[in-house]
XYZ file of N, CA and C in Angstrom:
246
model
N -35.042 24.610 35.887
C -34.617 25.400 34.735
C -33.831 24.527 33.501
N -34.145 24.648 32.502
C -33.279 23.871 31.623
C -32.502 24.788 30.731
N -31.428 24.469 30.347
C -30.579 25.503 29.194
C -30.093 24.517 27.981
N -30.672 24.571 26.948
C -30.776 24.153 26.311
C -29.440 25.195 24.778
N -28.552 23.882 24.472
C -27.603 24.148 23.630
C -27.582 24.913 22.192
N -27.868 25.765 21.428
C -27.965 25.430 20.270
C -26.761 26.261 19.201
N -26.461 25.747 18.127
C -25.193 26.305 17.418
C -26.169 26.499 16.172
N -25.316 28.425 15.741
C -26.228 28.817 14.597
C -25.257 28.412 13.178
N -25.653 27.797 12.414
C -25.056 27.446 11.098
C -24.131 28.499 10.494
N -22.621 28.134 10.488
C -21.942 29.456 9.540
C -21.721 28.886 8.438
N -21.727 29.681 7.459
C -21.153 29.087 6.162
C -19.708 28.740 5.873
N -19.743 28.007 5.466
C -18.057 27.478 4.906
C -17.368 28.323 4.626
N -15.874 28.688 4.498
C -14.997 29.317 3.927
C -14.961 28.971 1.954
N -14.766 30.197 1.626
C -14.468 29.643 -0.042
C -13.382 28.802 -0.311
N -13.459 27.742 -0.928
C -12.355 26.882 -1.101
C -11.190 27.358 -1.772
N -10.077 27.235 -1.597
C -8.982 27.826 -2.655
C -8.089 27.165 -3.251
N -8.657 25.496 -3.089
C -7.990 24.743 -4.017
C -8.828 24.277 -5.416
N -8.382 23.666 -6.074
C -9.281 22.994 -7.352
C -10.850 22.496 -6.927
N -11.446 23.060 -7.873
C -12.860 22.457 -7.453
C -12.940 20.955 -7.280
N -13.833 20.335 -7.104
C -14.154 19.151 -6.207
C -14.220 18.690 -7.314
N -14.866 18.321 -8.498
C -14.459 17.673 -9.807
C -13.540 17.601 -10.647
N -12.611 18.201 -10.189
C -11.259 18.356 -10.720
C -10.219 17.408 -10.885
N -9.906 17.090 -11.873
C -8.851 15.811 -11.997
C -7.591 16.003 -11.728
N -6.691 15.081 -12.304
C -5.364 15.585 -12.023
C -5.030 15.578 -13.415
N -3.500 16.814 -13.060
C -3.164 17.142 -14.525
C -2.002 15.925 -14.988
N -1.441 16.024 -16.096
C -0.633 15.148 -17.162
C 0.951 14.867 -15.533
N 1.288 16.173 -15.266
C 2.165 15.761 -14.081
C 1.912 15.267 -12.608
N 1.248 15.956 -12.330
C 0.760 14.551 -10.939
C 0.308 13.586 -11.692
N -0.275 13.063 -12.743
C -0.297 11.678 -12.453
C 0.686 10.915 -12.826
N 2.098 11.829 -13.734
C 3.396 10.808 -13.675
C 3.842 10.774 -12.429
N 3.883 11.650 -10.977
C 4.508 11.850 -10.244
C 3.784 10.442 -9.404
N 2.725 10.590 -9.451
C 1.641 9.486 -8.923
C 2.505 8.201 -9.108
N 2.220 7.664 -10.485
C 2.472 6.581 -10.954
C 3.804 6.281 -10.564
N 4.889 7.162 -10.460
C 6.249 7.296 -10.024
C 6.390 6.586 -8.743
N 5.697 7.156 -7.984
C 5.392 7.033 -6.211
C 4.830 5.438 -6.251
N 3.833 5.207 -7.259
C 3.483 3.891 -7.040
C 4.243 3.003 -6.888
N 5.147 2.877 -8.213
C 6.008 1.919 -8.707
C 7.296 1.742 -7.534
N 7.764 3.277 -7.252
C 8.318 3.054 -5.972
C 8.346 2.130 -5.001
N 6.809 2.041 -4.249
C 6.573 1.971 -3.318
C 5.615 0.242 -3.594
N 5.862 -0.244 -4.422
C 5.273 -1.255 -5.107
C 6.667 -1.924 -4.975
N 7.985 -1.197 -5.180
C 9.265 -2.148 -5.623
C 9.888 -2.176 -3.729
N 9.605 -0.994 -3.004
C 9.871 -1.297 -1.481
C 9.364 -2.674 -1.309
N 7.741 -2.714 -1.006
C 7.640 -3.999 -0.383
C 7.836 -4.825 -0.791
N 8.144 -4.910 -2.000
C 8.600 -6.390 -3.023
C 10.430 -6.639 -1.750
N 10.960 -5.676 -2.136
C 11.987 -5.858 -0.922
C 11.821 -6.193 0.216
N 10.874 -5.557 0.917
C 10.662 -6.051 2.277
C 10.501 -7.240 2.289
N 9.658 -7.620 1.466
C 9.108 -9.174 1.675
C 9.916 -10.300 1.783
N 11.413 -9.703 0.505
C 12.114 -10.467 0.347
C 13.253 -10.496 1.646
N 13.560 -9.203 1.770
C 14.603 -9.334 3.351
C 13.895 -10.048 4.406
N 12.485 -10.134 4.433
C 11.888 -10.788 5.456
C 11.774 -12.248 5.509
N 11.482 -13.211 3.955
C 11.771 -14.266 4.016
C 13.321 -14.286 4.238
N 14.179 -13.490 3.460
C 15.775 -14.794 4.071
C 15.747 -13.849 5.773
N 15.622 -13.273 6.130
C 15.440 -13.542 7.728
C 15.082 -14.607 8.240
N 13.867 -14.833 7.834
C 13.270 -16.015 8.626
C 13.825 -17.561 8.024
N 13.926 -17.620 6.956
C 15.054 -19.059 6.511
C 16.524 -18.689 5.927
N 16.961 -18.400 6.772
C 18.334 -17.414 5.981
C 19.286 -18.775 5.036
N 19.219 -19.722 5.460
C 19.817 -21.072 5.079
C 18.743 -21.917 3.555
N 17.659 -21.691 3.395
C 17.171 -22.078 2.511
C 17.885 -21.273 0.875
N 18.362 -20.258 0.315
C 18.694 -19.718 -0.504
C 19.728 -20.095 -0.962
N 20.711 -20.478 0.232
C 22.150 -20.711 -0.035
C 22.588 -22.641 -1.209
N 23.427 -22.531 -1.678
C 23.672 -23.550 -2.686
C 23.942 -24.739 -1.780
N 23.725 -25.758 -2.256
C 23.830 -26.974 -1.410
C 25.635 -27.642 -1.119
N 25.994 -27.585 -2.063
C 27.447 -27.511 -2.211
C 28.427 -26.763 -2.310
N 29.506 -26.751 -1.692
C 30.442 -25.555 -1.409
C 31.901 -25.982 -2.030
N 33.100 -24.743 -2.020
C 34.217 -25.404 -2.528
C 35.360 -26.112 -2.005
N 34.690 -26.511 -0.556
C 35.617 -27.857 -0.022
C 35.223 -28.991 -0.673
N 34.119 -29.160 -0.747
C 33.044 -30.482 -1.610
C 33.817 -30.501 -2.905
N 34.312 -29.917 -3.281
C 34.883 -30.452 -4.451
C 36.578 -30.385 -4.471
N 36.957 -29.788 -3.454
C 38.425 -30.018 -3.113
C 38.891 -31.559 -2.990
N 37.672 -31.972 -1.755
C 37.969 -33.115 -1.331
C 37.775 -34.167 -2.387
N 37.030 -34.342 -3.538
C 36.519 -34.878 -4.723
C 38.090 -34.905 -5.400
N 38.739 -33.774 -5.427
C 39.627 -34.065 -6.034
C 40.922 -34.709 -5.523
N 40.940 -34.406 -3.900
C 41.751 -35.022 -3.031
C 41.690 -36.661 -3.317
N 40.376 -36.928 -3.453
C 40.383 -38.222 -3.714
C 40.395 -39.394 -5.033
N 40.757 -38.123 -5.874
C 41.022 -38.406 -7.594
C 39.889 -39.452 -8.025
N 38.534 -38.424 -8.006
C 37.455 -38.936 -8.496
C 37.346 -38.484 -9.466
N 37.919 -37.413 -10.103
C 37.981 -36.512 -11.388
C 39.054 -36.892 -12.027
N 38.692 -37.998 -13.342
C 39.899 -38.413 -13.927
C 40.487 -37.201 -14.976
N 39.757 -36.018 -15.689
C 40.226 -34.866 -16.031
C 41.322 -34.269 -15.477
N 41.216 -34.427 -14.440
C 42.210 -33.275 -13.618
C 43.564 -34.003 -13.171
N 43.371 -34.828 -13.353
C 44.601 -35.746 -13.223
C 46.078 -35.350 -14.670
N 45.200 -35.052 -15.660
C 45.851 -34.593 -16.318
C 47.233 -33.744 -16.268
């Protein structure tokens, strides 16, 4: 004896949303564009932060205030002695 399971097709409930072919109105397009811009800015900030974390010393200038002070103490700048 074999049992066969069959499902009878049931009609789909009526949709309460907009019709399938309807597009976005102006306010929805504006909000979508604003959120998309925010996501792009967020991704750019994340990429920048990851690059700084991976190589933090590449963004620092090579000279510092102590280099200039040593140069003044050695007398290399004539205009500073006036």
